[in-house]
Amino acid sequence: MALRIVIVGPGRVGIALARRFSAKRVTVCGFVGRDATRTAAAVQAAGVGDVLQFADLPRAHVVLFTVGDDDLRSAIQQAVAAATPRACSLWVHTSGRHDLSLFDGVVGIRRGVLHPAVPVVDGPGGAAGLVGAPGVYHGDANARHLLALLCEFADLTPIEAAAGDRVLYHAACALAANGLTALVDVVQRTFARSGVVADASASALGAALMQAALRNCHEHGAAAALTGPVRRGDAVTVALHRAHLQAALPQVLPIYDALSQVALALARADLPADRAAAVAAALRGS
Ligand SMILES: NC(=O)c1ccc[n+]([C@@H]2O[C@H](COP(=O)([O-])OP(=O)(O)OC[C@H]3O[C@@H](n4cnc5c(N)ncnc54)[C@H](OP(=O)(O)O)[C@@H]3O)[C@@H](O)[C@H]2O)c1
């Protein structure tokens, strides 16, 4: 018998997961949303299932809540109020921030979290981006096997998580994905103000530098991967960067300073004390 899944939350993650599941031995029964038109649009975008109601949840072996973090609690309450959960069904949410306690008080279910640790965008790119991405899962002992299987069905690489501090975990995810995206924007604006390369080249230049840095970090660790003026102790260069940023893009200077402080902490072990002190002074503007 195929595994039946109902998805509560017809947004980016729900649609992307439905697209991946539909190619496997999984029946996506459909979506429960809070707006019939948007839910019907999700059914069409996913190419699978029907518009369902909370009362339909007992049809499913797996109820997948892909609802925004701030709406999750009330969506679960609506689900509980609408129908008695199917015995031993797996209720799982995809939030990075929340733990299993959101399901406390829901009787007779198995509880899980399956966080696709990847930025999921709108459209077909969302489903494509899931392939090979980490699926960080955590759940009751009797839920873990099925959670790992769901990762496999979604083409995610399963990573079993401990309970831990999920808010800190999610902050790390946000720094990695959204922080990097914000940094890309800062880099592009700085290239543009320099006038040295055309916009099209600047985009490729920024991407090449960031990809090489990421690859080096992954292969050698952050301290060994660090290069550049802070790593070399070139305090005059650092002072010039700061002066030109202050003149052209003052809003970028605090970002440059904060990142350079982290770089200096990484570099200190290999930097002569006088050069480290000179860089620290340059970063203080003295
Ligand atoms: N996007 C990512 O990159 C990503 C990656 C990993 C994990 N996540 C997690 O996945 C979850 C969903 O994220 P998302 O980006 O897919 O959000 P999203 O695109 O905003 O989708 C959330 C969906 O939930 C629906 N919803 C809200 N309250 C509801 C309720 N009470 N009952 C039924 N449906 C309800 C919303 O409907 P309306 O149309 O009415 O607003 C919307 O369709 C979040 O917990 C997020 O942290 C996201």
Tab-separated table of C-alpha atoms and ligand atoms in Angstrom:
chain	number	residue	atom	x	y	z
A	1	MET	CA	0.000	0.000	0.000
A	2	ALA	CA	1.371	3.429	-0.956
A	3	LEU	CA	2.098	5.874	1.826
A	4	ARG	CA	-0.614	8.580	1.889
A	5	ILE	CA	0.424	12.121	2.727
A	6	VAL	CA	-1.653	15.246	3.297
A	7	ILE	CA	0.166	18.577	3.241
A	8	VAL	CA	-1.097	21.395	5.462
A	9	GLY	CA	0.335	24.664	4.107
A	10	PRO	CA	0.176	25.140	0.333
A	11	GLY	CA	3.287	27.326	0.050
A	12	ARG	CA	6.812	27.004	-1.341
A	13	VAL	CA	8.024	24.064	0.768
A	14	GLY	CA	4.711	22.169	0.567
A	15	ILE	CA	4.583	22.407	-3.221
A	16	ALA	CA	8.274	21.527	-3.644
A	17	LEU	CA	7.982	18.423	-1.426
A	18	ALA	CA	4.739	17.348	-3.137
A	19	ARG	CA	6.490	17.510	-6.518
A	20	ARG	CA	9.303	15.257	-5.303
A	21	PHE	CA	7.009	12.803	-3.472
A	22	SER	CA	4.765	12.429	-6.496
A	23	ALA	CA	7.573	10.754	-8.442
A	24	LYS	CA	7.900	8.071	-5.725
A	25	ARG	CA	5.828	5.338	-4.070
A	26	VAL	CA	3.875	8.010	-2.245
A	27	THR	CA	0.309	9.227	-2.700
A	28	VAL	CA	0.008	12.948	-2.084
A	29	CYS	CA	-3.726	13.185	-1.289
A	30	GLY	CA	-3.651	16.964	-1.451
A	31	PHE	CA	-3.312	20.254	0.392
A	32	VAL	CA	-5.114	21.932	3.274
A	33	GLY	CA	-4.833	25.718	3.199
A	34	ARG	CA	-6.616	28.702	4.645
A	35	ASP	CA	-7.630	30.153	1.286
A	36	ALA	CA	-9.400	27.957	-1.287
A	37	THR	CA	-8.075	29.825	-4.341
A	38	ARG	CA	-4.442	29.744	-3.187
A	39	THR	CA	-4.797	26.087	-2.203
A	40	ALA	CA	-6.197	25.214	-5.648
A	41	ALA	CA	-3.268	27.085	-7.216
A	42	ALA	CA	-0.881	24.945	-5.120
A	43	VAL	CA	-2.575	21.742	-6.296
A	44	GLN	CA	-2.082	22.914	-9.869
A	45	ALA	CA	1.541	23.930	-9.281
A	46	ALA	CA	2.363	20.611	-7.597
A	47	GLY	CA	0.518	18.682	-10.301
A	48	VAL	CA	-0.844	16.277	-7.718
A	49	GLY	CA	-3.665	15.868	-5.174
A	50	ASP	CA	-6.838	17.801	-4.355
A	51	VAL	CA	-7.958	20.730	-2.255
A	52	LEU	CA	-8.688	19.143	1.127
A	53	GLN	CA	-10.065	20.181	4.521
A	54	PHE	CA	-8.688	19.588	8.019
A	55	ALA	CA	-11.419	16.947	8.427
A	56	ASP	CA	-9.642	14.894	5.707
A	57	LEU	CA	-6.432	14.473	7.741
A	58	PRO	CA	-7.312	10.987	9.131
A	59	ARG	CA	-7.045	9.670	5.543
A	60	ALA	CA	-3.289	10.128	5.690
A	61	HIS	CA	-0.467	8.085	7.199
A	62	VAL	CA	1.632	11.276	7.241
A	63	VAL	CA	0.391	14.795	7.948
A	64	LEU	CA	3.039	17.258	6.823
A	65	PHE	CA	2.739	20.808	8.186
A	66	THR	CA	4.567	23.173	5.822
A	67	VAL	CA	3.104	26.274	7.448
A	68	GLY	CA	5.110	29.407	8.326
A	69	ASP	CA	6.771	29.322	11.771
A	70	ASP	CA	4.406	31.838	13.367
A	71	ASP	CA	1.252	30.058	12.076
A	72	LEU	CA	2.268	26.484	12.914
A	73	ARG	CA	0.781	26.289	16.398
A	74	SER	CA	-2.644	27.505	15.310
A	75	ALA	CA	-2.651	25.216	12.231
A	76	ILE	CA	-1.983	22.205	14.497
A	77	GLN	CA	-4.767	23.349	16.836
A	78	GLN	CA	-7.154	23.636	13.861
A	79	ALA	CA	-6.185	20.114	12.777
A	80	VAL	CA	-6.824	18.668	16.245
A	81	ALA	CA	-10.164	20.486	16.532
A	82	ALA	CA	-11.373	19.220	13.134
A	83	ALA	CA	-10.853	15.463	13.528
A	84	THR	CA	-9.404	12.778	15.777
A	85	PRO	CA	-5.915	11.998	14.413
A	86	ARG	CA	-5.430	8.676	12.641
A	87	ALA	CA	-3.852	6.273	15.164
A	88	CYS	CA	-0.038	6.110	14.837
A	89	SER	CA	0.000	8.560	11.945
A	90	LEU	CA	3.172	10.643	11.666
A	91	TRP	CA	2.662	14.372	12.185
A	92	VAL	CA	5.688	16.265	11.019
A	93	HIS	CA	6.549	19.913	10.456
A	94	THR	CA	9.309	21.467	8.363
A	95	SER	CA	10.262	24.380	10.617
A	96	GLY	CA	13.918	24.878	11.471
A	97	ARG	CA	13.074	26.834	14.624
A	98	HIS	CA	10.412	24.671	16.299
A	99	ASP	CA	10.881	21.374	18.101
A	100	LEU	CA	8.533	18.458	18.712
A	101	SER	CA	6.738	20.163	21.598
A	102	LEU	CA	4.384	21.887	19.140
A	103	PHE	CA	2.633	18.499	18.933
A	104	ASP	CA	2.337	18.085	22.727
A	105	GLY	CA	-1.200	17.123	23.653
A	106	VAL	CA	-2.005	15.574	20.258
A	107	VAL	CA	-2.989	12.050	21.248
A	108	GLY	CA	-2.084	8.850	19.406
A	109	ILE	CA	0.373	10.241	16.855
A	110	ARG	CA	4.083	9.888	16.157
A	111	ARG	CA	5.893	13.244	16.108
A	112	GLY	CA	8.633	14.497	13.807
A	113	VAL	CA	10.485	17.464	12.364
A	114	LEU	CA	11.929	17.334	8.852
A	115	HIS	CA	13.798	20.516	8.009
A	116	PRO	CA	14.986	20.760	4.399
A	117	ALA	CA	18.164	22.767	5.046
A	118	VAL	CA	18.126	24.592	1.720
A	119	PRO	CA	16.560	27.830	0.480
A	120	VAL	CA	13.340	26.706	-1.230
A	121	VAL	CA	12.284	29.173	-3.907
A	122	ASP	CA	8.968	29.517	-5.754
A	123	GLY	CA	8.345	27.507	-8.924
A	124	PRO	CA	10.013	24.358	-10.311
A	125	GLY	CA	13.388	25.540	-8.941
A	126	GLY	CA	12.098	24.829	-5.424
A	127	ALA	CA	11.620	21.115	-6.079
A	128	ALA	CA	14.847	20.877	-8.096
A	129	GLY	CA	16.797	22.510	-5.246
A	130	LEU	CA	15.751	19.764	-2.815
A	131	VAL	CA	17.705	17.088	-4.670
A	132	GLY	CA	20.682	16.110	-2.528
A	133	ALA	CA	20.095	18.895	0.021
A	134	PRO	CA	20.290	17.989	3.721
A	135	GLY	CA	17.029	16.810	5.280
A	136	VAL	CA	17.632	17.390	8.991
A	137	TYR	CA	15.187	15.213	10.890
A	138	HIS	CA	14.350	14.575	14.500
A	139	GLY	CA	11.497	12.620	16.022
A	140	ASP	CA	10.051	10.137	18.457
A	141	ALA	CA	11.835	6.770	18.485
A	142	ASN	CA	8.938	5.175	16.592
A	143	ALA	CA	9.018	7.940	13.954
A	144	ARG	CA	12.678	8.040	12.948
A	145	HIS	CA	12.641	5.276	10.367
A	146	LEU	CA	9.702	6.864	8.524
A	147	LEU	CA	11.320	10.322	8.729
A	148	ALA	CA	14.467	8.955	7.089
A	149	LEU	CA	12.271	7.321	4.442
A	150	LEU	CA	10.502	10.638	3.784
A	151	CYS	CA	13.919	12.224	3.198
A	152	GLU	CA	14.653	9.494	0.681
A	153	PHE	CA	11.285	10.006	-1.057
A	154	ALA	CA	11.994	13.755	-1.259
A	155	ASP	CA	15.541	13.114	-2.609
A	156	LEU	CA	16.960	14.819	0.486
A	157	THR	CA	20.153	13.566	2.157
A	158	PRO	CA	19.013	12.482	5.639
A	159	ILE	CA	20.809	13.883	8.687
A	160	GLU	CA	19.491	12.755	12.061
A	161	ALA	CA	19.489	15.617	14.589
A	162	ALA	CA	19.569	15.693	18.390
A	163	ALA	CA	17.093	17.801	20.389
A	164	GLY	CA	19.507	20.711	21.103
A	165	ASP	CA	18.756	24.443	20.835
A	166	ARG	CA	16.698	24.691	17.644
A	167	VAL	CA	16.512	28.476	17.710
A	168	LEU	CA	20.337	28.653	17.617
A	169	TYR	CA	20.380	25.941	14.936
A	170	HIS	CA	17.929	27.995	12.876
A	171	ALA	CA	19.967	31.174	13.429
A	172	ALA	CA	22.955	29.308	11.947
A	173	CYS	CA	20.839	28.250	8.943
A	174	ALA	CA	19.677	31.843	8.451
A	175	LEU	CA	23.252	33.159	8.644
A	176	ALA	CA	24.419	30.558	6.120
A	177	ALA	CA	21.661	30.982	3.542
A	178	ASN	CA	20.090	34.403	4.055
A	179	GLY	CA	23.281	35.994	5.399
A	180	LEU	CA	25.175	34.875	2.314
A	181	THR	CA	22.385	36.190	0.083
A	182	ALA	CA	22.557	39.565	1.840
A	183	LEU	CA	26.356	39.536	1.472
A	184	VAL	CA	26.003	38.911	-2.274
A	185	ASP	CA	23.935	42.096	-2.510
A	186	VAL	CA	26.564	44.060	-0.531
A	187	VAL	CA	29.340	42.706	-2.758
A	188	GLN	CA	27.451	43.615	-5.963
A	189	ARG	CA	26.756	47.170	-4.762
A	190	THR	CA	30.412	47.629	-3.812
A	191	PHE	CA	31.612	46.353	-7.196
A	192	ALA	CA	29.111	48.667	-8.916
A	193	ARG	CA	30.341	51.764	-7.031
A	194	SER	CA	33.957	50.879	-7.842
A	195	GLY	CA	33.285	51.289	-11.573
A	196	VAL	CA	36.084	48.810	-12.276
A	197	VAL	CA	34.031	46.063	-13.944
A	198	ALA	CA	30.685	46.027	-15.762
A	199	ASP	CA	27.657	44.703	-13.847
A	200	ALA	CA	27.541	41.408	-15.776
A	201	SER	CA	31.203	40.684	-15.003
A	202	ALA	CA	30.778	41.813	-11.397
A	203	SER	CA	28.095	39.207	-10.845
A	204	ALA	CA	30.349	36.420	-12.190
A	205	LEU	CA	33.324	37.806	-10.249
A	206	GLY	CA	31.461	37.848	-6.937
A	207	ALA	CA	30.075	34.350	-7.500
A	208	ALA	CA	33.522	32.969	-8.428
A	209	LEU	CA	35.151	34.459	-5.323
A	210	MET	CA	32.418	33.246	-2.990
A	211	GLN	CA	32.295	29.759	-4.475
A	212	ALA	CA	36.078	29.385	-4.211
A	213	ALA	CA	36.030	30.607	-0.600
A	214	LEU	CA	33.197	28.207	0.265
A	215	ARG	CA	34.998	25.308	-1.387
A	216	ASN	CA	38.206	26.096	0.532
A	217	CYS	CA	36.305	26.392	3.835
A	218	HIS	CA	34.612	23.065	3.211
A	219	GLU	CA	37.889	21.339	2.307
A	220	HIS	CA	40.303	22.948	4.788
A	221	GLY	CA	38.222	24.639	7.529
A	222	ALA	CA	37.641	28.373	7.939
A	223	ALA	CA	40.992	29.316	9.545
A	224	ALA	CA	43.090	27.599	6.873
A	225	ALA	CA	40.840	28.913	4.080
A	226	LEU	CA	41.207	32.562	5.094
A	227	THR	CA	43.231	34.748	2.716
A	228	GLY	CA	43.375	38.509	2.114
A	229	PRO	CA	44.659	41.625	3.892
A	230	VAL	CA	43.511	40.694	7.404
A	231	ARG	CA	45.111	37.263	7.104
A	232	ARG	CA	48.383	38.842	5.844
A	233	GLY	CA	48.325	41.640	8.401
A	234	ASP	CA	48.229	44.364	5.721
A	235	ALA	CA	46.924	47.081	8.002
A	236	VAL	CA	47.364	49.898	5.462
A	237	THR	CA	45.126	48.072	2.969
A	238	VAL	CA	42.497	47.542	5.653
A	239	ALA	CA	42.621	51.244	6.564
A	240	LEU	CA	42.235	52.215	2.886
A	241	HIS	CA	39.279	49.837	2.415
A	242	ARG	CA	37.575	51.468	5.390
A	243	ALA	CA	38.240	55.001	4.179
A	244	HIS	CA	36.886	54.328	0.685
A	245	LEU	CA	33.845	52.482	2.022
A	246	GLN	CA	33.153	55.349	4.442
A	247	ALA	CA	33.208	57.781	1.511
A	248	ALA	CA	31.283	55.719	-1.067
A	249	LEU	CA	29.073	53.274	0.843
A	250	PRO	CA	29.047	54.173	4.556
A	251	GLN	CA	26.264	51.652	5.268
A	252	VAL	CA	28.631	48.843	4.181
A	253	LEU	CA	31.408	49.857	6.597
A	254	PRO	CA	29.892	48.240	9.746
A	255	ILE	CA	29.458	45.004	7.787
A	256	TYR	CA	33.086	45.144	6.607
A	257	ASP	CA	34.242	45.845	10.171
A	258	ALA	CA	32.188	43.043	11.757
A	259	LEU	CA	33.371	40.455	9.223
A	260	SER	CA	36.973	41.658	9.464
A	261	GLN	CA	36.887	41.270	13.259
A	262	VAL	CA	35.856	37.637	12.812
A	263	ALA	CA	38.589	37.197	10.187
A	264	LEU	CA	41.166	38.715	12.571
A	265	ALA	CA	40.177	36.252	15.299
A	266	LEU	CA	40.666	33.421	12.780
A	267	ALA	CA	44.022	34.816	11.611
A	268	ARG	CA	45.572	35.607	15.004
A	269	ALA	CA	47.128	32.171	15.557
A	270	ASP	CA	49.289	32.568	12.416
A	271	LEU	CA	49.854	36.338	12.499
A	272	PRO	CA	52.821	38.030	14.274
A	273	ALA	CA	51.476	39.979	17.260
A	274	ASP	CA	52.583	43.398	15.913
A	275	ARG	CA	50.767	42.866	12.591
A	276	ALA	CA	47.617	41.637	14.362
A	277	ALA	CA	47.725	44.720	16.575
A	278	ALA	CA	48.139	46.977	13.511
A	279	VAL	CA	45.083	45.422	11.830
A	280	ALA	CA	43.081	45.724	15.055
A	281	ALA	CA	44.046	49.429	15.225
A	282	ALA	CA	43.071	49.947	11.582
A	283	LEU	CA	39.678	48.376	12.296
A	284	ARG	CA	39.226	50.774	15.213
A	285	GLY	CA	40.015	53.641	12.829
A	286	SER	CA	43.118	54.611	14.811
B	1	LIG	N1	11.327	28.527	2.149
B	1	LIG	C1	12.384	27.942	2.662
B	1	LIG	O1	13.477	28.165	2.155
B	1	LIG	C2	12.282	26.942	3.792
B	1	LIG	C3	13.306	25.987	3.923
B	1	LIG	C4	13.213	25.052	4.935
B	1	LIG	C5	12.137	25.077	5.814
B	1	LIG	N2	11.179	26.042	5.688
B	1	LIG	C6	10.058	26.002	6.654
B	1	LIG	O2	8.912	25.472	5.992
B	1	LIG	C7	7.737	26.129	6.474
B	1	LIG	C8	6.996	26.747	5.309
B	1	LIG	O3	7.825	27.702	4.670
B	1	LIG	P1	7.444	28.300	3.223
B	1	LIG	O4	8.624	29.090	2.790
B	1	LIG	O5	6.894	27.230	2.365
B	1	LIG	O6	6.272	29.310	3.629
B	1	LIG	P2	5.145	29.920	2.680
B	1	LIG	O7	5.557	29.861	1.248
B	1	LIG	O8	4.758	31.217	3.297
B	1	LIG	O9	3.945	28.883	2.864
B	1	LIG	C9	3.242	28.736	4.081
B	1	LIG	C10	1.857	28.265	3.724
B	1	LIG	O10	1.154	27.966	4.928
B	1	LIG	C11	-0.188	28.410	4.761
B	1	LIG	N3	-0.835	28.566	6.058
B	1	LIG	C12	-0.623	29.504	6.999
B	1	LIG	N4	-1.438	29.295	8.053
B	1	LIG	C13	-2.153	28.182	7.760
B	1	LIG	C14	-3.173	27.464	8.450
B	1	LIG	N5	-3.604	27.816	9.667
B	1	LIG	N6	-3.699	26.382	7.853
B	1	LIG	C15	-3.296	25.991	6.628
B	1	LIG	N7	-2.348	26.640	5.904
B	1	LIG	C16	-1.789	27.726	6.480
B	1	LIG	C17	-0.014	29.711	4.002
B	1	LIG	O11	-1.237	30.060	3.407
B	1	LIG	P3	-1.564	31.572	2.881
B	1	LIG	O12	-1.389	31.456	1.416
B	1	LIG	O13	-2.949	31.787	3.308
B	1	LIG	O14	-0.593	32.500	3.533
B	1	LIG	C18	1.040	29.307	2.973
B	1	LIG	O15	0.445	28.676	1.858
B	1	LIG	C19	8.217	27.140	7.528
B	1	LIG	O16	8.139	26.529	8.796
B	1	LIG	C20	9.659	27.393	7.165
B	1	LIG	O17	10.436	27.765	8.272
B	1	LIG	C21	11.225	26.958	4.688
